Coordinates of N, CA and C in Angstrom, one line a residue:
X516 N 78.8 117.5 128.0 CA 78.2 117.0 126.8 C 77.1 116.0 127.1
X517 N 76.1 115.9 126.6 CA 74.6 115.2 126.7 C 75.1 114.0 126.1
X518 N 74.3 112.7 127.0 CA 74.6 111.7 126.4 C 74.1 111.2 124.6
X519 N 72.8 112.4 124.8 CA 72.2 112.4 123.4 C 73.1 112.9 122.3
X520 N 74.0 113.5 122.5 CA 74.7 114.1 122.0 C 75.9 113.1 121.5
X521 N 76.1 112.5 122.2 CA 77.4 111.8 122.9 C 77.0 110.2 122.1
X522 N 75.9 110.2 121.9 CA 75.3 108.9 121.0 C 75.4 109.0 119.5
X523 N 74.7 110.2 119.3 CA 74.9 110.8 117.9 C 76.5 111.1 117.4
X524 N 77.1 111.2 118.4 CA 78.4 111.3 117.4 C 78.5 109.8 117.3
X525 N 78.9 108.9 118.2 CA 78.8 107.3 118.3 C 78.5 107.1 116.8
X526 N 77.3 107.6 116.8 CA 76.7 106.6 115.6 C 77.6 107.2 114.2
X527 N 77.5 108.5 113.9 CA 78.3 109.7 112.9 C 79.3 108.6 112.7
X528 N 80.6 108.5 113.6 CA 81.6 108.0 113.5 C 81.8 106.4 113.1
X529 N 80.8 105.5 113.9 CA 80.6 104.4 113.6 C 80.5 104.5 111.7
X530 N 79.3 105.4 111.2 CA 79.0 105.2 109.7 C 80.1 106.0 108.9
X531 N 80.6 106.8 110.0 CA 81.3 107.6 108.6 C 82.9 106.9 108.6
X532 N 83.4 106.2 109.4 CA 84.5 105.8 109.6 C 84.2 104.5 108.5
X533 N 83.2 103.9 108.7 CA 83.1 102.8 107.6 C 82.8 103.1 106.5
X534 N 82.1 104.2 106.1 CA 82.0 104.6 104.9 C 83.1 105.1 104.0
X535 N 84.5 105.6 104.6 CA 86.1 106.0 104.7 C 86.3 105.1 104.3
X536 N 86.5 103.7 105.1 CA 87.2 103.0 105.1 C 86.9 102.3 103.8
X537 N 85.7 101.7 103.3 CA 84.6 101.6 102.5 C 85.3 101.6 101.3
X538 N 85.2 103.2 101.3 CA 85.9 104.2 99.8 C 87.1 103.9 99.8
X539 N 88.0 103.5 100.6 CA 89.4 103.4 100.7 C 89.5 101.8 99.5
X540 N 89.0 101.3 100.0 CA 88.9 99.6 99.2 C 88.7 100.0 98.1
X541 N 87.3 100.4 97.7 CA 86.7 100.0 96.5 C 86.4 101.5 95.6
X542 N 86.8 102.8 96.2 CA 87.1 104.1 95.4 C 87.9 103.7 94.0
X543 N 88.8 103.5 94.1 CA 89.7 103.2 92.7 C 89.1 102.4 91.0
X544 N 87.3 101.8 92.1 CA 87.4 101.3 91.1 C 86.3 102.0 89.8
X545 N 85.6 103.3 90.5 CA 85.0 104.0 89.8 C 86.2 105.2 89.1
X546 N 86.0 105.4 87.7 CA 87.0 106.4 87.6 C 86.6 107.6 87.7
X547 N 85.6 108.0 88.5 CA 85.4 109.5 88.7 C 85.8 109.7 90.0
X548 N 86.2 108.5 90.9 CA 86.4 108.4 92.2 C 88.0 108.8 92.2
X549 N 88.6 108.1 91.6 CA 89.7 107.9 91.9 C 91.1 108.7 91.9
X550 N 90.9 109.8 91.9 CA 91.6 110.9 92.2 C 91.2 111.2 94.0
X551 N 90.2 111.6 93.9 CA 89.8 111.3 95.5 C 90.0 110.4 96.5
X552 N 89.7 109.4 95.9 CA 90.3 107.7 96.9 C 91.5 107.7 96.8
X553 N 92.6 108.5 96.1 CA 94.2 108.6 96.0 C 94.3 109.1 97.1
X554 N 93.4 110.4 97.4 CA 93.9 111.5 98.2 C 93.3 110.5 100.1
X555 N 92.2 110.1 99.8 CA 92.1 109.2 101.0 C 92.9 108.6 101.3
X556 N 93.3 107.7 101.0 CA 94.3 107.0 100.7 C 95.4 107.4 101.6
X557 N 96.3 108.5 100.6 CA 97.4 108.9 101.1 C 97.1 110.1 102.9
X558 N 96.4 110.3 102.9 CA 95.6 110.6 104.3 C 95.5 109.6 105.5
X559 N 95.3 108.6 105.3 CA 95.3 106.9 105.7 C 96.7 106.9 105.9
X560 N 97.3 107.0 105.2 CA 99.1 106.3 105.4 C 99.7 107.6 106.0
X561 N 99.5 108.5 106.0 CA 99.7 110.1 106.3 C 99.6 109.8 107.8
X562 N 98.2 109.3 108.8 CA 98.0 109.1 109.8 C 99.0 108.0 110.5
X563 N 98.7 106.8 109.6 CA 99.1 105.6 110.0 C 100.5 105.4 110.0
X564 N 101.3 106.1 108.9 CA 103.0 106.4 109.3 C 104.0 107.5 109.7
X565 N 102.9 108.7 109.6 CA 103.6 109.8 109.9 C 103.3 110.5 111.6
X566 N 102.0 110.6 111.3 CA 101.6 110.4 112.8 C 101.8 109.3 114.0
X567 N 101.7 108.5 113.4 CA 102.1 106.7 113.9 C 103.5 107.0 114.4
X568 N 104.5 108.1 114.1 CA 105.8 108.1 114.2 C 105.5 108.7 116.1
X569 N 104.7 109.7 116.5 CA 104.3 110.3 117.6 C 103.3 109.3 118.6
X570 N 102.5 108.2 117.5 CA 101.2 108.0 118.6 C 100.9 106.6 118.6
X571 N 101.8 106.2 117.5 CA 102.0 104.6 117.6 C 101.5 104.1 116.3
X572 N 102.4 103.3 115.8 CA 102.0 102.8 114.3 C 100.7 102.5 114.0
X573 N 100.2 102.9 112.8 CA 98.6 102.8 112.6 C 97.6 103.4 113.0
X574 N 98.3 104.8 114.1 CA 97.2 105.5 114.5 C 96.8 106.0 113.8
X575 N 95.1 106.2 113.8 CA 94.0 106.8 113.4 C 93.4 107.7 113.7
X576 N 93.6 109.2 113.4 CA 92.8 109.7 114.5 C 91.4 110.1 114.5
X577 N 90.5 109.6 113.3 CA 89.4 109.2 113.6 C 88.8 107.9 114.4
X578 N 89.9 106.9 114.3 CA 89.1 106.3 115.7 C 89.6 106.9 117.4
X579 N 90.8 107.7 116.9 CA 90.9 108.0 118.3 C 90.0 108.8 119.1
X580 N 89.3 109.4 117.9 CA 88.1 110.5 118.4 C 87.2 110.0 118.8
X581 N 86.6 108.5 118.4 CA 86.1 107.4 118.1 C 85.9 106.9 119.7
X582 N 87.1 106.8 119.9 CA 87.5 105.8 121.4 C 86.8 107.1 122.5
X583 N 87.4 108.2 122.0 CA 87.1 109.2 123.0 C 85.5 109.1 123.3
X584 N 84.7 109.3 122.1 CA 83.0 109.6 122.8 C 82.5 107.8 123.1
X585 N 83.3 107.4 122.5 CA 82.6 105.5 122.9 C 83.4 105.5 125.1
X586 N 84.4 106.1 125.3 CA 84.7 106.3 127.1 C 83.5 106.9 127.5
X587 N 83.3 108.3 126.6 CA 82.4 108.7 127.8 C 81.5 108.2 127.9
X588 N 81.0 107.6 126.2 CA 79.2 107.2 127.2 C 79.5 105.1 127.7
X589 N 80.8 105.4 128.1 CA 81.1 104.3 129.6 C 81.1 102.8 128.4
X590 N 82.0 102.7 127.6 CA 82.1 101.4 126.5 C 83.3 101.3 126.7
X591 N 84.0 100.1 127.0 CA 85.3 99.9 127.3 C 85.8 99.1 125.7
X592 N 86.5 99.8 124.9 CA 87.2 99.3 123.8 C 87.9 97.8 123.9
X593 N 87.6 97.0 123.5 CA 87.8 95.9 123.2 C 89.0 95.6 122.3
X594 N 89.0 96.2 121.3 CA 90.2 96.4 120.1 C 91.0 97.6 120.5
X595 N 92.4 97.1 119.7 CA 93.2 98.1 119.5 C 93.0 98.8 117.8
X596 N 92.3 98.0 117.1 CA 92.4 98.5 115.9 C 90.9 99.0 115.5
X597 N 90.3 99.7 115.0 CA 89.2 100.0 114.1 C 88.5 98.6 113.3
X598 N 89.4 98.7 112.7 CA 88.9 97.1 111.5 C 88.5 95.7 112.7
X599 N 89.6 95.4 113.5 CA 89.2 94.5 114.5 C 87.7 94.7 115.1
X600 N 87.7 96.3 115.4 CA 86.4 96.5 116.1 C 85.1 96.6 115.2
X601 N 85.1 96.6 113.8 CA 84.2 96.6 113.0 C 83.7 95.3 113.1
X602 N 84.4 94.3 112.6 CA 84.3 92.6 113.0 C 83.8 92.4 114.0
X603 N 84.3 92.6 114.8 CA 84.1 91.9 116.5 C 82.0 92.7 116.3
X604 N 82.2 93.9 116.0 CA 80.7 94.5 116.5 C 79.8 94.5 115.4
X605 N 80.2 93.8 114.0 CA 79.1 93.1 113.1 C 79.2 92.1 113.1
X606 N 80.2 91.1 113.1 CA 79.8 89.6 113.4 C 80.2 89.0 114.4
X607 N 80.3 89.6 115.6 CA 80.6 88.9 116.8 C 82.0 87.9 116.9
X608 N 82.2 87.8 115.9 CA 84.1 87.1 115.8 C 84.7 88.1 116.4
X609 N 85.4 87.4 117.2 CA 86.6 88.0 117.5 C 88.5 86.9 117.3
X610 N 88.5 88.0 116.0 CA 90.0 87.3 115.1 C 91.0 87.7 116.1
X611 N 91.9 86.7 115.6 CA 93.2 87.6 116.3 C 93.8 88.7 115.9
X612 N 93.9 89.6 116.9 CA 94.9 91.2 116.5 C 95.5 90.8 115.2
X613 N 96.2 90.1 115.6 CA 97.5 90.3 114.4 C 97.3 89.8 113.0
X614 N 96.5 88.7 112.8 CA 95.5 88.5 111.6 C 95.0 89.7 110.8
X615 N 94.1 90.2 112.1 CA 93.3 91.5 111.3 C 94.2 92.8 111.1
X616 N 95.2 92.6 111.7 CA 96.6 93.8 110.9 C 97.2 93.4 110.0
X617 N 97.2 92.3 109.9 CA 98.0 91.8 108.3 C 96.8 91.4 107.3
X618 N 95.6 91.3 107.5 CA 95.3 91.5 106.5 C 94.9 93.2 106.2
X619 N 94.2 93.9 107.3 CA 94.2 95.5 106.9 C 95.4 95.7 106.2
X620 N 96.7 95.8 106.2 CA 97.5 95.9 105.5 C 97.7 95.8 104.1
X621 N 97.5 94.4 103.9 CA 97.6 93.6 102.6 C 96.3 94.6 102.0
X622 N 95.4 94.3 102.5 CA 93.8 95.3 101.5 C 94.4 96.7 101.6
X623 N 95.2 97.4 102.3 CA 95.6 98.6 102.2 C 96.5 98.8 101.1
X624 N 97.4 98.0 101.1 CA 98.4 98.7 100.1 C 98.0 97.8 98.9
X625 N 97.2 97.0 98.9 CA 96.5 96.9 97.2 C 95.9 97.7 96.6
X626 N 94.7 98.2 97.8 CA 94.1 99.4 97.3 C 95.1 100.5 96.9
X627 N 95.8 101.3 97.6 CA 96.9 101.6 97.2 C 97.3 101.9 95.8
X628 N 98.2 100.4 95.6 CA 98.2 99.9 94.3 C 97.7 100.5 93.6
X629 N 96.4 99.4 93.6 CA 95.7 99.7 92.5 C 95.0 101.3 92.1
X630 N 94.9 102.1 93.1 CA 94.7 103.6 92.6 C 95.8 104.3 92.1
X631 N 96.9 104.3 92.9 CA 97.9 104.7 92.1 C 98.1 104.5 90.8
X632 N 98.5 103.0 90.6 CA 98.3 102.8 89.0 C 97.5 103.2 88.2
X633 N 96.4 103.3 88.9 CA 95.0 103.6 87.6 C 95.3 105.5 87.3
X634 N 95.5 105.7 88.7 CA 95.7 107.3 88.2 C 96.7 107.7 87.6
X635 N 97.7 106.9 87.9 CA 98.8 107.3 86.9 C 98.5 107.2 85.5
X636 N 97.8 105.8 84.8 CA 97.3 105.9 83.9 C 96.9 106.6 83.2
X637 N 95.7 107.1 84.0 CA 94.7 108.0 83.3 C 95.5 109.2 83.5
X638 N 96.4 109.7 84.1 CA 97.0 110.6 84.0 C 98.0 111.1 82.8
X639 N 98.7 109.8 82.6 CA 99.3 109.9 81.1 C 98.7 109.5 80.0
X640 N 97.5 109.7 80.5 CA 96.7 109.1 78.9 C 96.3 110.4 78.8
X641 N 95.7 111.2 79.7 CA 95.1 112.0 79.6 C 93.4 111.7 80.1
X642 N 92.7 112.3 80.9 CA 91.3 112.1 81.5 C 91.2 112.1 80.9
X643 N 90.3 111.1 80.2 CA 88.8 111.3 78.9 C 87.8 111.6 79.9
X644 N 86.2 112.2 79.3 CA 85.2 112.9 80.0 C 84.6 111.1 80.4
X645 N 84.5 111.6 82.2 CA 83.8 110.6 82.6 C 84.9 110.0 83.6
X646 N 86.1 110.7 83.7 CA 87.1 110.0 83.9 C 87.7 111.0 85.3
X647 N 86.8 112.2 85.5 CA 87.7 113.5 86.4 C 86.9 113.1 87.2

């Protein structure tokens, strides 16, 4: 594989894993989103506790794919977590691990939360238009 190649995914994954992650937060709060951000969502905890049962709690496997093309073009990961490495490589903090797992958490299962409930909501109210 070309390093050109091998850059372009870099970058792909770098935007699209933040843009995931992104929609994962703040999906719920559009209501045409939020059937979708449910389904992210439960994809997210899908990985992070069911697969996590084989590959280690909170595995991702888009950053694992992540890790994979950032080895070959010769970048030694720094973080164990995605969110850690988002921080560390936009504002040069580097928090502690376990900080930035307890709060990914806490923002995770609020988000959570809060889509669940809303869809439930709208579920038993019935979608009004504007709302699918």
């Amino acid at each position: 594989m070309s390093d050109f190649f091998l850059h372009l995914l870099d970058i792909f994954f770098f935007a699209f894993h933040t843009i995931f992650i992104l929609f994962n937060i703040f999906g719920w709060l559009v209501p045409r989103w939020r059937m979708l951000n449910l389904l992210t969502l439960s994809l997210t905890a899908f990985s992070w506790f069911i697969l996590g049962i084989w590959y280690g709690w909170g595995y991702c496997f888009c950053t694992d794919w992540h890790w994979e093309v950032r080895e070959l073009l010769g970048y030694q990961n720094l973080s164990d977590s995605y969110i850690h490495f988002l921080i560390l490589k936009l504002t040069g903090i580097n928090l502690p691990p376990h900080l930035v797992d307890t709060g990914t958490a806490l923002v995770f299962f609020s988000a959570l939360f809060c889509s669940i409930y809303l869809n439930v909501k709208n579920w038993r109210n019935g979608y009004k238009k504007g709302d699918k």
